Coordinates of C-alpha atoms in Angstrom, one line a residue:
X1 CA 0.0 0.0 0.0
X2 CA 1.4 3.7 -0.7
X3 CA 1.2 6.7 1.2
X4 CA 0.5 10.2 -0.6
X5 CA 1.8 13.3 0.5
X6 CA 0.4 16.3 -0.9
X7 CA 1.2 20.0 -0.2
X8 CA -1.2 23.2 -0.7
X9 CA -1.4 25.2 -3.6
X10 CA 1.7 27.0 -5.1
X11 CA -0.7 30.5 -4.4
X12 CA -0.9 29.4 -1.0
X13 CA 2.4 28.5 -0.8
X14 CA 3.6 31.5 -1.4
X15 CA 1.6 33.1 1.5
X16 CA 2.6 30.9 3.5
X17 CA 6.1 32.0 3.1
X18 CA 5.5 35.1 3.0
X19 CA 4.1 34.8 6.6
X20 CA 7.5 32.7 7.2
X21 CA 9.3 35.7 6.5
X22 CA 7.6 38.4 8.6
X23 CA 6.6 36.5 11.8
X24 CA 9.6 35.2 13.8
X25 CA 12.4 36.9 13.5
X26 CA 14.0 36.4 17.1
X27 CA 13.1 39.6 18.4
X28 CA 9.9 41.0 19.3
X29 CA 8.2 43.9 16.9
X30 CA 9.7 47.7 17.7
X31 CA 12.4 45.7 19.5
X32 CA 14.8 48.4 18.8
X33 CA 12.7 51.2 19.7
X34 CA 12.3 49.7 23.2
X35 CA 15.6 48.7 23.9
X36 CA 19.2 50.4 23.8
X37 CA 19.6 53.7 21.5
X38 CA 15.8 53.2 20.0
X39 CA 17.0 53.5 16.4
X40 CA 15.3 52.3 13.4
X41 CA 17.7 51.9 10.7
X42 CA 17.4 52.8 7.1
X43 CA 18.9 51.5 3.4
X44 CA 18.8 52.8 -0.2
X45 CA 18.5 50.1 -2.6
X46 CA 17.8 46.5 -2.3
X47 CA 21.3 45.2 -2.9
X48 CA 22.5 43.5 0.6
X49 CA 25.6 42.3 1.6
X50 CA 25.7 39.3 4.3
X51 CA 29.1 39.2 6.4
X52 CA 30.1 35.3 7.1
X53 CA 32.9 34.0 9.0
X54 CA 34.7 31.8 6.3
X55 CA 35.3 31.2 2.7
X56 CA 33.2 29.1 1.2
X57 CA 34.8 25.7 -0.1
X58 CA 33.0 24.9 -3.3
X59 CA 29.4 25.7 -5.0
X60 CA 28.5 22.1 -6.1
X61 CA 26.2 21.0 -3.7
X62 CA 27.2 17.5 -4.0
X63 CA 30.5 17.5 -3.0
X64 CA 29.8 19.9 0.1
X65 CA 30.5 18.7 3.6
X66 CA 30.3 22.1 5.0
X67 CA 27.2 24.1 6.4
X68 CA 28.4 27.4 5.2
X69 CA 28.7 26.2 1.9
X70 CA 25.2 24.8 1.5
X71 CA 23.8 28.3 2.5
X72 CA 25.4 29.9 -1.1
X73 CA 24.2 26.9 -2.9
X74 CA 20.6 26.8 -1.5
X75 CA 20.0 30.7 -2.6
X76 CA 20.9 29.6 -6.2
X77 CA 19.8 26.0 -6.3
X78 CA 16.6 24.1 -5.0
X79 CA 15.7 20.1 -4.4
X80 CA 12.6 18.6 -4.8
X81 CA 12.3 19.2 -0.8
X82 CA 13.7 21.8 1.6
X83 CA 13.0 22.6 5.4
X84 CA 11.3 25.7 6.3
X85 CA 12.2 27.5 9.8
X86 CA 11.5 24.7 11.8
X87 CA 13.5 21.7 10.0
X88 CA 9.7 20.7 9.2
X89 CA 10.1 19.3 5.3
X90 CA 8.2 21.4 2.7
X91 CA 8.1 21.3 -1.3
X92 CA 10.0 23.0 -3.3
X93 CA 10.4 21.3 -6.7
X94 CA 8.4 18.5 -6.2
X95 CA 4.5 19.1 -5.6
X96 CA 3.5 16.1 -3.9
X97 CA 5.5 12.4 -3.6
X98 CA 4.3 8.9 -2.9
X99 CA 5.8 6.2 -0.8
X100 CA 5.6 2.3 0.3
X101 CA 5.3 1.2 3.2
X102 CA 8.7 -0.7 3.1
X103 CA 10.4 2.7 2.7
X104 CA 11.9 1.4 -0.6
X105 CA 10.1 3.2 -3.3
X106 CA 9.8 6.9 -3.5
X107 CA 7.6 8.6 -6.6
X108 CA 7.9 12.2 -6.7
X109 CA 5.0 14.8 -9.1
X110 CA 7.3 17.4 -10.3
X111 CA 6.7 21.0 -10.5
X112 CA 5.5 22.3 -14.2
X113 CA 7.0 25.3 -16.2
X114 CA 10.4 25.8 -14.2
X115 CA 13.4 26.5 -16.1
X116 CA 16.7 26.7 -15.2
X117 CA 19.3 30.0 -15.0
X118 CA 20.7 28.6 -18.6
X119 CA 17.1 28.1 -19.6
X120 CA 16.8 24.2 -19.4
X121 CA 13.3 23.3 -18.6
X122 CA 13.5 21.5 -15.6
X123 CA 12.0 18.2 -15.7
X124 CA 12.1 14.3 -14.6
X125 CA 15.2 13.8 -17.0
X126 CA 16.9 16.5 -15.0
X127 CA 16.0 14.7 -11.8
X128 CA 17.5 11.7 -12.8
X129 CA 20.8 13.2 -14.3
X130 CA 21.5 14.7 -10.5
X131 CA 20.7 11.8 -8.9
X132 CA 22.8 8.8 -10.8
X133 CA 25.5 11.2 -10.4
X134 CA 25.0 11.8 -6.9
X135 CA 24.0 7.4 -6.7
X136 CA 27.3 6.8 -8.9
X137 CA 29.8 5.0 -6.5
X138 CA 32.8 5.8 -8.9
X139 CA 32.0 9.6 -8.6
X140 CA 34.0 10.5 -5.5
X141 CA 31.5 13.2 -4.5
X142 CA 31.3 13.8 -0.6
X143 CA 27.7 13.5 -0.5
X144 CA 27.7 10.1 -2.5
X145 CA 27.0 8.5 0.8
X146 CA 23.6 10.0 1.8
X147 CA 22.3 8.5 -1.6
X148 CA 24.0 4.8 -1.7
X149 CA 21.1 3.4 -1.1
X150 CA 19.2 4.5 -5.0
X151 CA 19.3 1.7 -6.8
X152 CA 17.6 3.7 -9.4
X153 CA 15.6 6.7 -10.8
X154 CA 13.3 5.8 -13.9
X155 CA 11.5 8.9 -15.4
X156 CA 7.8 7.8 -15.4
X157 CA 6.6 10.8 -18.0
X158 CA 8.1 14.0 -17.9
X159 CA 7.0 15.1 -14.5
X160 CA 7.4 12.7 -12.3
X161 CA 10.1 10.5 -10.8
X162 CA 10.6 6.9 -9.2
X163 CA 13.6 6.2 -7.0
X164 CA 14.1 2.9 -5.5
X165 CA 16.7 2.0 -2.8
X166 CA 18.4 -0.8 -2.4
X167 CA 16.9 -1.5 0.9
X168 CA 14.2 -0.1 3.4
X169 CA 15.5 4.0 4.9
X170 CA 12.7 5.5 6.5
X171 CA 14.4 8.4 6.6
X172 CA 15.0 9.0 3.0
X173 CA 12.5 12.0 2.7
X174 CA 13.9 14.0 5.1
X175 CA 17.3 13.5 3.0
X176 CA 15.8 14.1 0.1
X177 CA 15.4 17.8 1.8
X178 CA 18.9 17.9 2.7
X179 CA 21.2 20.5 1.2
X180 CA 23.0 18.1 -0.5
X181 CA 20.3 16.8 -2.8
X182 CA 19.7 20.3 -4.7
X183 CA 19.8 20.4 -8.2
X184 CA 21.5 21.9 -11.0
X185 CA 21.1 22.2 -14.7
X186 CA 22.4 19.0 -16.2
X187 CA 23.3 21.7 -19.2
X188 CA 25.9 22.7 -16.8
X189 CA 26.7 19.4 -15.3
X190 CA 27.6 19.0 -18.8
X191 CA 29.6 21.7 -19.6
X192 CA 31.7 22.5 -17.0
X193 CA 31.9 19.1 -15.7
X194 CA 34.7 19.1 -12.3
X195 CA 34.5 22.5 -12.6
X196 CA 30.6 22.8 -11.8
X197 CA 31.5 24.3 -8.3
X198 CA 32.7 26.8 -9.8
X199 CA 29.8 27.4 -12.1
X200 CA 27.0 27.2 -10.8
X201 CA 23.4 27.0 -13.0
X202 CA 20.1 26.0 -10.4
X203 CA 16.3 27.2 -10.4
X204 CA 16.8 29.3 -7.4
X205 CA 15.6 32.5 -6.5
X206 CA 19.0 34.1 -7.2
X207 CA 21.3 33.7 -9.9
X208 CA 25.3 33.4 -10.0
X209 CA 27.7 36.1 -11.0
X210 CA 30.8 35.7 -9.3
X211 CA 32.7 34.1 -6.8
X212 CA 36.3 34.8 -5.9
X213 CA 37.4 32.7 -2.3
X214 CA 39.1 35.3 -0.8
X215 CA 36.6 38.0 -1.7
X216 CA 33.3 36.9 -1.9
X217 CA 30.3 35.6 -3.7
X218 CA 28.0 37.6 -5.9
X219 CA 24.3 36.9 -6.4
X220 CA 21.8 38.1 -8.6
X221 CA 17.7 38.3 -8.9
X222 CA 16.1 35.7 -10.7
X223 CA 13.4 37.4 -12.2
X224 CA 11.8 34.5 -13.9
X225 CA 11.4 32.2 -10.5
X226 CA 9.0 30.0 -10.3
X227 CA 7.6 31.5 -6.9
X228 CA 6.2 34.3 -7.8
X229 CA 6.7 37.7 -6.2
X230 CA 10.0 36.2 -4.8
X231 CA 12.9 37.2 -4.9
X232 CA 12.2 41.0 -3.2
X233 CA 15.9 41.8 -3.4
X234 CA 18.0 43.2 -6.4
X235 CA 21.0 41.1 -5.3
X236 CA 23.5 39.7 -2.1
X237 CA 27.1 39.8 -1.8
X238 CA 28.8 37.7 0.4
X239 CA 31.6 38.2 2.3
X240 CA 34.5 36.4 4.5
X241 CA 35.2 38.0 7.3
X242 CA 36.9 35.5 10.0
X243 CA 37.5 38.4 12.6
X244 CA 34.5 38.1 15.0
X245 CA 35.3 41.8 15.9
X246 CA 35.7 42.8 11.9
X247 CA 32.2 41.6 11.4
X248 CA 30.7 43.4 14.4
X249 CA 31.8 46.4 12.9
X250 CA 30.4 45.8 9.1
X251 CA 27.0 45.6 11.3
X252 CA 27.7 48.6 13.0
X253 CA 28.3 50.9 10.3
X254 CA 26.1 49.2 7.7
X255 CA 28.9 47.7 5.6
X256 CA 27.1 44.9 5.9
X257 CA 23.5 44.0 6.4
X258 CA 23.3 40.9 8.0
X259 CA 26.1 38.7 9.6
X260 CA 26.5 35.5 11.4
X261 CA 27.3 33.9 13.7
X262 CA 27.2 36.4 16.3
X263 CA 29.9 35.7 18.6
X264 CA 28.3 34.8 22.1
X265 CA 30.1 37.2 24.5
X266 CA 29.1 40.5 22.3
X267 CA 25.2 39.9 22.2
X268 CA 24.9 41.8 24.9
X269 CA 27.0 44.8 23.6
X270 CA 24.9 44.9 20.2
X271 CA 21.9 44.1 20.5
X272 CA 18.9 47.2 20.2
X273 CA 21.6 49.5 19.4
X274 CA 22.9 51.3 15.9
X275 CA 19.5 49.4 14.3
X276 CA 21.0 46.2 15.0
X277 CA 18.9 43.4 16.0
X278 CA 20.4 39.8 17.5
X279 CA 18.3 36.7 16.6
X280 CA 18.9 33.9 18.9
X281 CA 16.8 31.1 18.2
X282 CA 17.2 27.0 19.7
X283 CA 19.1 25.3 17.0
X284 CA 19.2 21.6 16.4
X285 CA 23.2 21.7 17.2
X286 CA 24.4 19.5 20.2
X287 CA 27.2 19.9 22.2
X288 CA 28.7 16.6 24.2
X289 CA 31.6 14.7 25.5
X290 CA 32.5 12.1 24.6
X291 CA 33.7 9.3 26.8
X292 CA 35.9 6.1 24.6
X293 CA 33.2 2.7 26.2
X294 CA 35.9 0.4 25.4
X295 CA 38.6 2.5 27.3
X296 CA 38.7 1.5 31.3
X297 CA 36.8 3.4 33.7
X298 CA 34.5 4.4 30.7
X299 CA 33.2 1.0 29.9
X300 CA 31.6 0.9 33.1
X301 CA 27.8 3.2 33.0
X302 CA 28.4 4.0 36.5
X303 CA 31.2 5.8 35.6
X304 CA 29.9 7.4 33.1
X305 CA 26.6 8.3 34.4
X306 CA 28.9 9.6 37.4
X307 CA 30.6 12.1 35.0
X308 CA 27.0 13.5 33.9
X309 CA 26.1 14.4 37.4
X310 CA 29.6 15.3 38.0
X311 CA 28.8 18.3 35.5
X312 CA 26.8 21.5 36.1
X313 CA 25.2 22.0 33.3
X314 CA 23.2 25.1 33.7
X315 CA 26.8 26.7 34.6
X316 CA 28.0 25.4 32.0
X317 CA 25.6 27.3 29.4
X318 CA 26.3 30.5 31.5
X319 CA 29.6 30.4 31.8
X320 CA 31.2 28.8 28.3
X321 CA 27.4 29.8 25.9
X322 CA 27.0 32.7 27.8
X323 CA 23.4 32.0 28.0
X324 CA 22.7 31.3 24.4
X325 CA 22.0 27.1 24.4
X326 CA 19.5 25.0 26.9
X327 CA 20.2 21.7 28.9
X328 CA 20.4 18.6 26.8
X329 CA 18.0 16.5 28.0
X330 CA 18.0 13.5 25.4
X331 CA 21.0 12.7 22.8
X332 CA 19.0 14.8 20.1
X333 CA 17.8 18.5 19.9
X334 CA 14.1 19.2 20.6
X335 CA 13.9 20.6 17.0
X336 CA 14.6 17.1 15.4
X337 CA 12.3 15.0 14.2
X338 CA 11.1 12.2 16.4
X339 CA 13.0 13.8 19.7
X340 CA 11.6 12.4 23.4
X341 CA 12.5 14.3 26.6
X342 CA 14.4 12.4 29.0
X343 CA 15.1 13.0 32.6
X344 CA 18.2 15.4 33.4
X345 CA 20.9 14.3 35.4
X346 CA 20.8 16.8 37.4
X347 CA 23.8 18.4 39.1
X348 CA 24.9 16.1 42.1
X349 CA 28.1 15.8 43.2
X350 CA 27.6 13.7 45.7
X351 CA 25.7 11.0 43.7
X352 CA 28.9 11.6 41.5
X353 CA 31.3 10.5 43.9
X354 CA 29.3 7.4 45.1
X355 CA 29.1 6.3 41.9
X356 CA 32.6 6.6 41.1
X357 CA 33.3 4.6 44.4
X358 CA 31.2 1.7 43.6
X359 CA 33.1 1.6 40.1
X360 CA 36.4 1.6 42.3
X361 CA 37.4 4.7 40.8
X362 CA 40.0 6.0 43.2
X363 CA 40.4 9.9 43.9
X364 CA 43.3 11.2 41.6
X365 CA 42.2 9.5 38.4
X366 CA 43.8 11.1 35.3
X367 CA 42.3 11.7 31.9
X368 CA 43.0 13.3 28.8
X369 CA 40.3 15.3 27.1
X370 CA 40.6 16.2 23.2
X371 CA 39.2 19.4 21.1
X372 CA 39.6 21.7 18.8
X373 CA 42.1 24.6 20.0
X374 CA 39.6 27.7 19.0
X375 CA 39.1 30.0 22.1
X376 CA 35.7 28.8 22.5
X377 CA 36.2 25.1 22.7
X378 CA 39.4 25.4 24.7
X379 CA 37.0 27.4 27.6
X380 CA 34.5 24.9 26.9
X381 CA 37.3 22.2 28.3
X382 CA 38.9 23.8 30.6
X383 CA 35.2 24.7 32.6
X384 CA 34.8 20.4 32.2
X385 CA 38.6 20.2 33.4
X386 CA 37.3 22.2 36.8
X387 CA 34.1 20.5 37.2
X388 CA 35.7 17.2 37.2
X389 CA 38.7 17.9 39.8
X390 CA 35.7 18.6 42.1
X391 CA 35.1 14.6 41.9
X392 CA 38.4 13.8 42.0
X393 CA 39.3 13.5 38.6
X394 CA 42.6 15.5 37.3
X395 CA 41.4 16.0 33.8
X396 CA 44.5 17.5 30.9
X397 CA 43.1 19.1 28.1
X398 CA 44.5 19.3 25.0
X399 CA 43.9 21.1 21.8
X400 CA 44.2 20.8 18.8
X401 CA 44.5 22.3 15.2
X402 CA 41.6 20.4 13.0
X403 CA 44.5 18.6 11.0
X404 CA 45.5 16.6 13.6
X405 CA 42.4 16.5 15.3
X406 CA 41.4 14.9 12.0
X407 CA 44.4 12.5 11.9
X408 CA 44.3 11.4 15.4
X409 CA 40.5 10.8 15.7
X410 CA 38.8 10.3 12.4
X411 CA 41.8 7.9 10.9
X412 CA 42.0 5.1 13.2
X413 CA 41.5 2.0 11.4
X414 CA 41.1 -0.3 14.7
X415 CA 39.0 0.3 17.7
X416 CA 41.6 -1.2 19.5
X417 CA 44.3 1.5 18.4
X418 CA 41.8 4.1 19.5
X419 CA 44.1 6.7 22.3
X420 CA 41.3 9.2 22.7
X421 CA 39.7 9.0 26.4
X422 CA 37.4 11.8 26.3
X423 CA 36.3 14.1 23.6
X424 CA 34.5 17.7 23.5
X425 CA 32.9 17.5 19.8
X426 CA 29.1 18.8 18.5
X427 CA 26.8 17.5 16.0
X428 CA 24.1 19.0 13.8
X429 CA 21.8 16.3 12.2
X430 CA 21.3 18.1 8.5
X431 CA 18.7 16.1 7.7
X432 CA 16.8 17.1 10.4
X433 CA 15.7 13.6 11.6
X434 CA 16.7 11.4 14.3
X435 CA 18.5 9.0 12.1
X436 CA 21.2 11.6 11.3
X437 CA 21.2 12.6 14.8
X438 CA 22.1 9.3 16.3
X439 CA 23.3 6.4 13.9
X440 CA 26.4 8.2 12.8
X441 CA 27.4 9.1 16.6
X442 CA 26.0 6.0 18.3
X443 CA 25.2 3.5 15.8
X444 CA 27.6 0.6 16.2
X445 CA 30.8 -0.8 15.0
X446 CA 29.4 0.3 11.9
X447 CA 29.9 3.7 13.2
X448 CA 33.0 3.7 14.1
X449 CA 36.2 5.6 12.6
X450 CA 37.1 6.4 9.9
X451 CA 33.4 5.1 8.5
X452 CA 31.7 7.4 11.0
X453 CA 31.6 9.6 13.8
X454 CA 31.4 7.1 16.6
X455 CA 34.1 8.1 19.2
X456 CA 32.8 6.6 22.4
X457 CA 33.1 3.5 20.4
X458 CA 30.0 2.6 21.6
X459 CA 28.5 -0.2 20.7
X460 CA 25.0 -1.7 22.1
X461 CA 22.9 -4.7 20.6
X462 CA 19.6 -3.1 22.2
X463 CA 20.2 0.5 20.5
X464 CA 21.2 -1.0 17.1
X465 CA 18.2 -2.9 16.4
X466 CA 16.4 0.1 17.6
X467 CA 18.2 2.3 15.5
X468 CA 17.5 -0.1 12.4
X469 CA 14.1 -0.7 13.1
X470 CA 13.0 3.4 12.8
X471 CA 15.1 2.5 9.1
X472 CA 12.7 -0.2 8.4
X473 CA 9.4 1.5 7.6
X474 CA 8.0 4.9 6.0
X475 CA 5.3 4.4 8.9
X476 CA 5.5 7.8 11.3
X477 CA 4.0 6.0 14.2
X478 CA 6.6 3.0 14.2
X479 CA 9.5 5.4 13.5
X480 CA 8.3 7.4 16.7
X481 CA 8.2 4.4 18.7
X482 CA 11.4 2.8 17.9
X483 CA 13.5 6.2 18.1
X484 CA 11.4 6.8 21.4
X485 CA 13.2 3.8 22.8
X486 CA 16.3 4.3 21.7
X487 CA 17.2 7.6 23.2
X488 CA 15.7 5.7 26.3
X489 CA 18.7 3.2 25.9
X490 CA 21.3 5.9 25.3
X491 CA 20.3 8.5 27.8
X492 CA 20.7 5.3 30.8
X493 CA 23.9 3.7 28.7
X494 CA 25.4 7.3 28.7
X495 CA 28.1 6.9 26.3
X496 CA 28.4 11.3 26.4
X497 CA 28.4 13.9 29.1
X498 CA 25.3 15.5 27.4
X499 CA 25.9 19.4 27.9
X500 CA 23.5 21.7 25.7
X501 CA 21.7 22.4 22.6
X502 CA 22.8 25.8 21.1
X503 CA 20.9 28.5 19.4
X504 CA 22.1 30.3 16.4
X505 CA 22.9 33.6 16.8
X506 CA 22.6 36.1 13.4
X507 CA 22.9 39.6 13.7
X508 CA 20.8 42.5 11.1
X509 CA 19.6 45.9 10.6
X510 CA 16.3 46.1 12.0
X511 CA 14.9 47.3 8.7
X512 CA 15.7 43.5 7.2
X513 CA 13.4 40.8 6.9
X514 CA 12.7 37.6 5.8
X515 CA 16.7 36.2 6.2
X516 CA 17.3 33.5 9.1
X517 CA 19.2 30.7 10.1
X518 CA 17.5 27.8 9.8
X519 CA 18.1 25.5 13.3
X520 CA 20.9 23.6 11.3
X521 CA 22.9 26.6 11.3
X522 CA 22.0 26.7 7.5
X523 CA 20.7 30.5 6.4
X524 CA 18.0 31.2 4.2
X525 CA 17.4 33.8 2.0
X526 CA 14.7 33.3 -0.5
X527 CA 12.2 35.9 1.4
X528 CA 14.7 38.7 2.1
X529 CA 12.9 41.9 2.3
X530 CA 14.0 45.6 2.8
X531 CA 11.5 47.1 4.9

């Protein structure tokens, strides 16, 4: 039997989006006349220019492994699927799709009368030239891995599309949405080839001009999109600036119009003032550590659940977040598709201690904890390094630059070889489902490096045939149930310290609307409007 999934009209649509745009923007209405200096800025024109704190690495969205990235692509490209503000899936070039109940079969109606930036009509063909290349295991693409599993893609008439996996994925919709399934002219594909990053040709709402890495990226109006009355924008420039200070300033003299992220410490200091507005919103991003299960004292869940009481974690988003996250209180954020609440492990340090005593962990224990070496993680370790003496537990930190964080964590062949004890990482399920937000982290020996991102080595029978069964079926209800148990299993196994969830912090002129990071960290900008 198949399910149907159907969406509203595209005139509704559009309304809908509209409304997107204008009704949460992080701050309250007149939030600047209330607060701080009580300006309201002003612009002339409707050409913006968005501040970010990095180059971006490439344009093809297919060989992208990096957020920032993804947000370029997504303002010139579009997949059958998105996620609107709330990771919640929603059409974009597909109108309506189909599934079986097996989760192996996927049809997809395609939108009529859309043409690319090179003027290819997009159509079924076009679907299935992105997606064999994306399928093909010989094409060396990063994202090759999210879409394995297609077996095929037959074109069924000219607007619509059948994709079947090679075995059941329940969560093959929601990756269907992710950034890296977006979709570009297969004119271009064919003319530029390797060099595709470089030239990018979608059915977005904007259209490329330039990009130069050092410099900046160079957008466009698309003034025969699909949506209409979209874009509202002439066009949106890009910019690098690492300096979290150097961006701060672009904001405050208008250099720039919008720039994220907003370093934590200066929300306070920017905020209402100069016409600047902060949005802080819950994101779907996780912060943890790590403890290695097959490493002694950590394969022991006493210990383990003895470090999570061990840690105060409402200090802990004071102190290192500065007040922009909430308690973690299950292995996913609330934001993600099929989370359940569990019960915190409330600060205890005296439960800490017993527990370590009835693991026969003597006082003066020594660990080693591993990071990144940016300011903000190093404080993040050295606030776990204090927390932990308190229990008797005389932690080193040591950070490092993401070259041989990469070598020393991501390339171990063998479990065994494995020196990492403890591990201060984060995670942001792009999919937006629980899948993503788990399996790769938690999800076996299949998980482990370098075919994954399972550093506690943690590896439970009870969790894996959890985790497989919510893979099983295209059935909500099931998927619900079996993910429901799972974070059960892994909030009592406790294979991390689970810290916080973080929101994402942007900073704009109060006369901008309809731009926002998405709770991915992801930015959208298809309803930017100067007010």
């Amino acid at each position: 039997m198949k399910k149907t999934y159907g969406w509203l009209s595209a005139l509704v649509f559009v309304m809908l989006l509209v409304l997107a745009g204008c009704s949460d923007s992080g701050t309250k209405e007149g939030a600047a006349e209330k607060e701080g200096d009580g300006k309201k800025a002003t612009k002339e024109g409707k050409d913006l220019v968005i501040a970010v704190a990095d180059n971006f690495t490439t344009l093809d969205p297919h060989d992208t492994n990096d957020t920032l990235s993804n947000s370029a692509e997504k303002t010139m490209m579009e997949g059958l699927l998105g996620f609107d503000e709330k990771m919640t899936v929603v059409p974009l070039l597909a109108e309506k799709y189909e599934t079986n109940e097996e989760a192996t079969e996927f049809t997809f109606k395609l939108r009529e009368n859309v043409k690319f930036h090179d003027g290819t009509p997009f159509n079924a063909e076009a679907v299935k030239v992105n997606f064999d290349r994306l399928a093909d295991p010989d094409s060396g693409l990063k994202r090759h891995s999210l879409f394995s599993l297609i077996k095929s893609t037959e074109v069924l008439s000219d607007y619509e599309v059948k994709f079947t996996l090679s075995e059941p994925f329940g969560a093959m919709i929601n990756t269907f949405a992710h950034p890296a399934a977006l979709i570009h002219s297969p004119k271009a594909l064919e003319e530029f080839g390797d060099e595709v990053g470089k030239n990018p040709v979608g059915t977005g709402p904007f259209k490329f001009v330039e990009w130069k890495p050092s410099e900046g990226l160079k957008i466009v109006k698309n003034d025969d999109y699909w949506n209409k009355g979209f874009p509202k924008v002439d066009s949106i420039t890009f910019k690098p600036v690492s300096e979290n200070g150097s961006r701060i300033a672009m904001l405050q003299t208008g250099e720039a119009d919008f720039i994220y992220p907003v370093p934590t410490e200066q929300v306070e200091g920017v905020d209402g003032k100069n016409g600047i507005e902060v949005d802080s919103k819950p994101s779907i991003v996780v912060r943890y550590m790590a403890m290695n299960t097959m490493k002694a004292p950590y394969n022991d869940v006493k210990v383990r659940q003895a470090l999570n009481y061990a840690i105060n974690k409402d200090a802990f988003i004071k102190v290192v977040m500065n007040g922009q996250g909430e308690k973690l209180d299950s292995v996913i954020a609330p934001d993600v598709q099929f989370y359940s609440q569990q019960e915190l492990y409330e600060f205890n340090l005296e439960k800490a201690k017993e527990l370590l005593k009835e693991a026969g962990v003597k006082e003066g224990m020594k660990a080693k904890l591993w990071g990144g070496n940016s300011s903000s993680t190093v404080k993040a370790m050295e606030f776990l390094q204090q927390q932990l003496a308190a229990v008797g537990i005389e932690v080193e930190v040591v950070p490092m630059e993401s070259g041989t964080l990469s070598d020393k964590i991501w390339s171990v062949q063998n479990a065994e070889d494995a020196e990492l004890e403890l591990y201060y990482g984060g995670w942001s399920p792009s999919t937006g489902d629980a899948d993503w937000g788990i399996r790769p982290l938690l999800g076996g020996t299949d998980a482990f490096p370098p075919k994954s991102y399972n550093v506690s080595y943690y590896n439970s029978e009870e969790a894996n045939k959890l985790i497989s069964a919510g893979l099983q079926t295209a059935d909500e209800g099931k998927r619900a149930e079996a993910y429901a148990e799972v974070q059960k299993v892994l909030w009592e196994d406790a294979p991390w310290v689970f810290l916080s969830a973080d929101n994402t912090l942007a900073g704009k002129k109060n006369y901008l609307k309809g731009v926002y990071l998405l709770p991915d960290g992801s930015l959208s900008v298809a309803e930017a409007e100067i007010e």
